[in-house]
Amino acid sequence: MILEVTNLRKHYRQRAGIFPALRSRERFIPAVDGVSFCLEEHETVGLVGESGCGKTTIGRAILRLTPATSGRIVFDGHDITAMSARELRPLRSQMQMIFQDLDAALNPKMRVRAILAEAITTHHRLSDGEVARRIGELLEQVNLKASKLSNFPRELAGGEKRRVGIARALAVGAHFIVADEPTSALDVSIQAQVVNLLRDLQRQLGLSYLFISHDLEVVQLISRRVAVMYLGKIVEMGLADRIARAARHPYTHLLWSALVEGQSKEASHAPLNTRTGAWEPFDFERPVSGCRFAPRCPVYEARGRPAVCTDAATEPQLHDIGGRHYVAGHFPV
Amino acid sequence: MGAPLLEIENLRTYFHSRSKRAFIRAVDGVTMVIARGETLSVVGESGSGKSVTALSIMGLLDAGPGVISGKITFRTDGGERNLLHDLEHYVTLGEQDGRIMEVSKDEAGWRKQVERIMAEVRGKEIAMIFQNPKSALNPFVTVGHQITEAIRLHTPTKHPREAKERSLYWLERVKMDSPRLRFDNYPYGLSGGMCQRAMIAMALSSEPALLIADEPTTGLDATIQSTIVGLLAELKSELGIATLLISHDIRVVSRLADDVAVMYGGTVVEYGPAPEILGARFGLKHPYTAALLASRPSAQNVEEKGGLPAIEGEVPDPIDVPRGCRFYARCNRVTEDIRDACARHEPALKELTPGHHVRCWLYGD
Ligand SMILES: Nc1ncnc2c1ncn2[C@@H]1O[C@H](COP(=O)(O)OP(=O)(O)OP(=O)(O)O)[C@@H](O)[C@H]1O
Ligand SMILES: Nc1ncnc2c1ncn2[C@@H]1O[C@H](COP(=O)(O)OP(=O)(O)O)[C@@H](O)[C@H]1O
Ligand code: SF4
Ligand code: SF4
Ligand SMILES: [Mg+2]
Ligand SMILES: [Mg+2]
């Protein structure tokens, strides 16, 4: 077990205005609200869910890039939840993030060579010759031309930036990688290359991934298990194949059926006649009690709005339905 | 129909490569037309010049030399304007065997001229949704304030309270959750997809005649993506907003586009009505378009080929553009009859059927 996350919470504080007098109107956004899952060595777990549901926040909290509000994170046998920066240092090189924002990790004033050299030497003291050798190795691993080493990030195409980002994560020697939307800013042909690259690297180097994406199809391709999130909570989790062909949570069905045009999707994904356009966005200022998905849930509608769905005392919890498949909801489809 | 809303003729946009001391020929002779109230979609691999084309129209290039030739005609009720008016007075080009080898440009002078032309157009008559939302929002101003200001600046709504109501309306329309809460958010407190939606709301709130959307749905999940795509379709019929839609997502493109332009290596290699270009039935396709369509991810592709099929090879290096057909190195349809032509001479964009143009030696003799 490389990673074990138990009951993770991250609540962001949100001020109403910039004036201190208004601080009393301070509100909280429960971005991640009680999430538990684990990741085995060499495994890829996919995390899907719609924009703003807390995927990036989970990734950042696991890597201790942002402090968790509560919960427990065990990495490689070490409880890192409350570790000091110094204790954390040796572990930092083993876990890395590929950031959603293509430019986030690339200093615009540094050439590619310097970016990689900096990453290589952050955690290890190496001679110039060794650094050059390591850079050569990384270029080969991520399939990037050596001529790009003298480029600045702005002189790289999106796919190349992504490769540099991956090389940078590998440079420090990470074997657990949080890949946050690694394909979303790229066009189709490059997406394919990046997904294939990540799969090859996993095989070669024995990496483990938490693969974050809003694209259920891409997640499906790369993950062994998939967790589906809705507004800060995991609502369904299981083997990728089960999530694709035998999803039980109404939200997972909604995600599948919303794939525009739904090309090549088996009919089993759309048993619910979901009108994806007709929903109200969620409002944290007017939270629903009980199941957070109720306002958009077709099953809730179809069953005549059962009280159990919106009763705070019976908020659905993840439970095992067999075959390593977990669902949170009162009326699995 | 009348004259088209926007006409781009032979646009060239180059950059200096600091590291290589050469030109990056990012956009190298692009011609396309957007009709009033219609959606033109630009597709093509990363690095093919899609975003640079968009930024050239907006006059928003921050690196030199930038736009060096071409004409962009924009027609509104107020008349006809060339957005590159007088460009030739700022640029001198030196050619060698029909290829531009030297550029000298009065960049500061041109920047002033562009600002003069674009000041009343940008954000008002032409609005843009950027590929990188974080860079488009001011990090020091709340999202709500930014949208409210845009509305007061670009629409008849001037009263602060009305403008605020209007911006909440747009935040709701792009399905921002807790819109009143987000109104007071600074961009750093928004997730990637929320930033994207905030920017879309800002662009739409000024109700432009032309919307340039650069990858508007990347980073958005299927449910919200489908909502945004639906919203763009509604705006097209409600307000008659014409759209230049840059997207790599063929599913989105096929739902919205009237016409499609396929870009490769800085030029348009195929151009025409969406059903002909995207449809499986039409045999006359540029070999690159065919490869692009075959590479879209689908469950079927994965099962048959054990992974996502990628187009073999790489896009041409814009610093070192090949002399012949730009797709030659990756093309699998070259026949012995045309090999010589493919390797040495760039084919012209030829009209095969009404409105359908292809740049390939296989077609049109
Ligand atoms: N620094 C912050 N301050 C306040 N709120 C924040 C901050 N970062 C994130 N949030 C909020 O936390 C919630 C989850 O955000 P997160 O970035 O994890 O979403 P996500 O699932 O990665 O979405 P996307 O797919 O759009 O990237 C959102 O409501 C967001 O506005
Ligand atoms: N500011 C810049 N300076 C130098 N090169 C650039 C700049 N902007 C874009 N380029 C280059 O121009 C080419 C086209 O880029 P772009 O239009 O962003 O491609 P895309 O089709 O993916 O949107 C790429 O090779 C890119 O690296
Ligand atoms: S608990 Fe009720 S409202 Fe929630 S997903 Fe299940 S059926 Fe829908
Ligand atoms: S011109 Fe020749 S190389 Fe180019 S796409 Fe056509 S057949 Fe292929
Ligand atoms: Mg995110
Ligand atoms: Mg682009």
XYZ file of C-alpha atoms in Angstrom, chain B:
365
model
C -26.362 36.397 -46.445
C -24.409 39.417 -47.650
C -20.704 39.940 -47.163
C -19.004 37.866 -44.475
C -18.424 39.271 -40.993
C -14.711 38.541 -40.919
C -12.364 37.747 -43.748
C -8.753 36.785 -43.157
C -6.515 36.859 -46.190
C -3.029 35.473 -46.348
C -2.157 36.207 -42.734
C 1.454 35.690 -41.702
C 2.628 35.876 -38.114
C 6.243 35.138 -37.261
C 8.272 35.178 -34.055
C 11.990 35.480 -33.436
C 13.442 32.468 -31.743
C 15.896 33.834 -29.214
C 17.605 30.495 -28.769
C 17.831 29.503 -32.438
C 18.275 32.915 -34.100
C 15.660 32.089 -36.727
C 12.002 32.746 -37.460
C 9.223 30.683 -35.978
C 6.727 30.667 -38.840
C 3.736 30.150 -36.545
C 1.120 31.339 -39.033
C 2.229 31.205 -42.627
C -0.420 32.283 -45.110
C -3.798 31.651 -43.502
C -7.001 32.471 -45.349
C -10.461 31.943 -43.867
C -13.905 33.489 -43.754
C -16.537 33.747 -41.023
C -20.095 34.405 -42.119
C -22.501 36.474 -40.040
C -24.031 34.435 -37.215
C -22.163 31.284 -38.161
C -19.571 29.177 -36.417
C -16.245 28.467 -38.048
C -14.252 25.847 -36.256
C -10.476 25.589 -36.471
C -8.994 22.190 -35.727
C -5.465 20.860 -35.884
C -2.686 19.472 -33.740
C -0.964 21.416 -31.039
C 1.454 23.950 -32.503
C -0.325 24.275 -35.821
C -0.923 27.990 -35.271
C -4.533 28.076 -34.116
C -4.024 30.259 -31.049
C -1.598 32.563 -32.820
C -4.205 33.120 -35.545
C -6.714 34.109 -32.857
C -4.276 36.409 -31.072
C -3.353 38.020 -34.392
C -6.984 38.950 -34.998
C -7.225 40.428 -31.503
C -3.948 42.321 -31.866
C -2.702 40.709 -28.677
C 0.719 39.372 -29.577
C 3.411 40.155 -27.067
C 6.422 38.924 -29.017
C 8.079 40.183 -32.167
C 7.916 40.572 -35.055
C 4.305 39.324 -34.834
C 1.935 39.933 -37.728
C 3.962 40.723 -40.837
C 1.454 40.541 -43.662
C -2.168 39.969 -44.550
C -5.535 41.609 -44.407
C -8.343 41.120 -41.884
C -11.636 42.646 -42.971
C -14.231 43.087 -40.244
C -17.707 44.227 -41.271
C -20.284 45.521 -38.826
C -23.286 47.791 -39.154
C -20.869 50.637 -38.659
C -19.025 49.727 -41.866
C -15.983 47.883 -43.020
C -12.561 47.959 -41.391
C -9.222 46.361 -42.075
C -7.916 45.339 -38.659
C -4.414 45.322 -40.149
C -4.851 48.718 -41.774
C -1.580 50.268 -42.934
C 0.469 47.262 -41.780
C 2.581 47.454 -44.937
C 3.906 50.846 -43.822
C 5.448 49.303 -40.734
C 6.976 46.189 -42.286
C 9.578 45.515 -44.958
C 9.981 41.954 -46.117
C 12.949 40.399 -47.886
C 12.169 37.322 -49.966
C 14.381 34.587 -51.384
C 12.896 31.966 -53.756
C 9.393 32.929 -52.696
C 10.160 32.517 -49.021
C 10.392 35.347 -46.496
C 13.907 35.446 -45.111
C 14.165 38.948 -43.724
C 11.727 41.062 -41.764
C 12.198 44.526 -40.459
C 9.315 46.002 -38.590
C 8.631 49.130 -36.608
C 7.180 47.140 -33.737
C 6.497 50.029 -31.389
C 4.794 52.001 -34.157
C 2.695 49.041 -35.169
C 1.698 48.309 -31.571
C 0.357 51.870 -31.287
C -1.468 51.550 -34.583
C -3.049 48.229 -33.508
C -4.191 49.764 -30.235
C -5.819 52.589 -32.175
C -7.671 50.144 -34.409
C -8.561 47.615 -31.731
C -9.466 49.914 -28.838
C -13.106 50.122 -29.887
C -13.295 46.557 -31.155
C -11.621 44.408 -28.547
C -13.837 43.067 -25.800
C -16.786 44.850 -27.321
C -17.365 43.807 -30.923
C -14.909 40.939 -30.786
C -14.497 39.129 -27.477
C -12.166 36.275 -26.776
C -12.146 33.244 -24.510
C -8.519 32.293 -23.937
C -6.960 28.880 -23.790
C -5.315 29.646 -20.469
C -8.032 31.137 -18.251
C -5.759 32.020 -15.342
C -3.783 34.372 -17.569
C -6.904 36.139 -18.808
C -8.250 37.121 -15.407
C -6.684 39.822 -13.290
C -5.457 38.027 -10.160
C -5.913 41.098 -7.951
C -9.538 41.875 -8.721
C -12.540 39.786 -7.718
C -14.231 37.857 -10.473
C -17.522 39.669 -10.007
C -15.904 43.084 -10.221
C -14.105 42.164 -13.433
C -17.309 41.056 -15.136
C -19.293 44.031 -13.843
C -16.670 46.420 -15.205
C -16.708 44.695 -18.590
C -20.482 45.095 -18.746
C -20.374 48.774 -17.827
C -17.635 49.396 -20.355
C -19.050 47.481 -23.297
C -22.840 47.431 -23.011
C -25.559 50.044 -22.491
C -25.942 48.861 -18.879
C -24.061 51.520 -16.887
C -25.691 51.547 -13.472
C -23.516 49.612 -10.985
C -26.372 47.676 -9.409
C -27.877 46.677 -12.749
C -24.462 45.705 -14.021
C -23.972 43.515 -10.965
C -27.310 41.799 -11.531
C -26.324 41.268 -15.127
C -23.007 39.685 -14.190
C -24.728 37.352 -11.724
C -27.052 36.403 -14.564
C -24.080 35.418 -16.731
C -22.361 33.558 -13.890
C -25.520 31.517 -13.489
C -25.765 30.884 -17.200
C -22.319 29.337 -17.310
C -23.374 27.140 -14.364
C -21.029 28.617 -11.817
C -21.957 27.076 -8.499
C -22.810 29.470 -5.648
C -22.675 32.480 -7.998
C -23.090 35.071 -5.235
C -20.245 33.531 -3.303
C -18.010 33.328 -6.371
C -18.750 36.942 -7.201
C -16.443 37.909 -4.346
C -13.788 35.316 -5.170
C -10.353 36.204 -6.438
C -9.265 33.996 -9.332
C -6.852 31.956 -7.170
C -9.776 30.629 -5.154
C -11.451 29.148 -8.212
C -10.771 25.697 -9.610
C -9.391 25.390 -13.152
C -12.794 24.808 -14.671
C -14.381 27.644 -12.691
C -11.820 30.127 -14.002
C -12.711 28.990 -17.454
C -16.393 29.575 -16.811
C -15.748 32.992 -15.252
C -13.857 34.015 -18.354
C -16.604 32.720 -20.628
C -19.134 34.720 -18.612
C -16.988 37.834 -18.997
C -16.610 37.401 -22.768
C -20.320 36.771 -23.300
C -21.488 39.554 -21.025
C -20.456 42.185 -23.567
C -22.605 40.506 -26.241
C -20.056 40.770 -29.048
C -20.678 40.354 -32.785
C -17.822 37.878 -32.961
C -16.683 35.540 -30.241
C -13.289 33.916 -30.535
C -13.216 30.856 -28.327
C -9.835 29.161 -27.971
C -10.422 25.676 -26.572
C -13.374 26.861 -24.465
C -14.202 23.495 -22.984
C -10.876 21.935 -22.098
C -10.720 21.439 -18.395
C -14.480 21.151 -18.181
C -16.131 17.847 -17.466
C -18.756 16.336 -19.690
C -21.819 17.754 -17.919
C -20.582 21.335 -17.819
C -18.976 21.053 -21.208
C -22.263 20.002 -22.661
C -23.929 22.954 -20.914
C -21.396 25.430 -22.306
C -21.677 23.962 -25.772
C -25.452 24.251 -25.452
C -25.056 27.840 -24.286
C -22.899 28.728 -27.289
C -25.522 27.177 -29.564
C -28.268 29.196 -27.859
C -26.349 32.444 -28.194
C -25.875 31.769 -31.850
C -29.605 31.555 -32.434
C -30.659 34.114 -29.775
C -28.193 36.899 -30.392
C -26.701 35.888 -33.718
C -23.194 35.872 -32.327
C -20.723 34.504 -34.872
C -18.021 32.299 -33.422
C -14.499 31.351 -34.304
C -14.243 28.135 -32.348
C -10.807 26.659 -31.840
C -11.128 23.198 -30.445
C -9.431 19.877 -30.573
C -12.595 18.103 -29.525
C -14.213 16.769 -32.664
C -17.393 16.032 -30.711
C -17.773 19.673 -29.737
C -16.856 20.834 -33.216
C -19.362 18.584 -34.907
C -22.109 19.875 -32.673
C -21.444 23.575 -33.227
C -19.593 24.213 -36.466
C -21.106 25.295 -39.752
C -17.696 25.335 -41.409
C -14.401 23.772 -40.444
C -10.825 24.820 -41.209
C -8.112 22.236 -40.653
C -4.727 23.776 -39.869
C -1.360 22.115 -40.200
C 2.071 23.649 -39.809
C 0.813 27.239 -39.935
C -1.466 26.907 -42.960
C -4.986 25.804 -43.721
C -4.868 22.431 -45.458
C -8.609 21.891 -45.773
C -11.568 24.151 -45.461
C -15.297 23.731 -46.037
C -18.744 22.812 -44.703
C -18.576 20.857 -41.430
C -20.548 17.794 -42.564
C -18.227 17.262 -45.523
C -15.058 17.620 -43.515
C -16.074 15.668 -40.424
C -18.420 13.146 -41.983
C -17.290 9.628 -42.730
C -19.061 9.505 -46.069
C -17.074 12.075 -47.958
C -14.120 10.551 -49.728
C -12.376 13.754 -50.733
C -10.327 14.512 -47.665
C -6.895 15.838 -47.022
C -4.759 12.931 -45.763
C -4.088 14.906 -42.580
C -7.784 15.449 -41.872
C -8.361 11.739 -42.287
C -5.556 10.934 -39.844
C -6.836 13.491 -37.347
C -10.333 12.026 -37.414
C -8.974 8.508 -36.974
C -7.023 9.525 -33.884
C -9.954 10.593 -31.766
C -10.235 8.507 -28.642
C -13.001 5.978 -28.612
C -13.584 2.711 -26.852
C -13.458 0.972 -30.204
C -10.032 2.354 -31.055
C -8.694 1.226 -27.734
C -9.975 -2.294 -27.972
C -8.741 -2.758 -31.503
C -5.370 -1.125 -31.142
C -4.590 -1.591 -27.466
C -4.107 2.102 -26.794
C -5.018 5.468 -28.164
C -3.907 5.715 -31.766
C -1.607 8.681 -32.288
C -0.719 10.106 -35.685
C 2.757 8.819 -36.459
C 5.559 11.355 -36.533
C 5.587 14.939 -35.413
C 4.263 18.278 -36.565
C 6.810 20.197 -38.624
C 9.150 22.421 -36.696
C 7.913 25.968 -37.400
C 11.527 27.115 -37.404
C 12.343 24.781 -40.234
C 9.263 24.502 -42.410
C 9.698 21.985 -45.229
C 9.771 23.249 -48.795
C 7.147 20.932 -50.273
C 3.871 19.821 -48.729
C 4.128 20.374 -45.005
C 2.549 16.998 -44.303
C 4.894 15.061 -46.596
C 7.022 13.499 -43.835
C 3.980 11.901 -42.211
C 1.741 11.312 -45.188
C 0.851 7.734 -46.074
C -0.988 8.507 -49.286
C 1.824 9.765 -51.463
C 1.812 7.941 -54.799
C 4.778 7.605 -57.115
C 3.103 9.979 -59.581
C 3.053 12.861 -57.183
C 5.985 12.091 -54.878
C 8.219 14.609 -56.547
C 5.602 17.345 -56.347
C 4.816 16.541 -52.700
C 8.459 16.723 -51.713
C 9.339 19.930 -53.561
C 6.327 22.142 -54.091
C 3.679 23.256 -51.686
C 0.234 22.537 -53.152
C -2.264 25.399 -53.387
C -5.657 25.450 -51.689
C -7.998 24.252 -54.455
C -11.791 24.324 -54.489
C -12.977 20.775 -55.172
C -16.715 21.199 -54.725
C -18.480 24.501 -53.987
C -17.059 25.856 -50.729
C -14.797 22.862 -50.093
C -11.063 23.543 -50.454
C -8.175 21.102 -50.137
C -4.415 21.684 -50.280
C -3.036 18.405 -51.649
C -1.510 17.163 -54.893
C -3.883 14.189 -54.887
C -6.808 16.373 -55.768
C -8.015 18.809 -58.342
C -6.410 18.578 -61.729
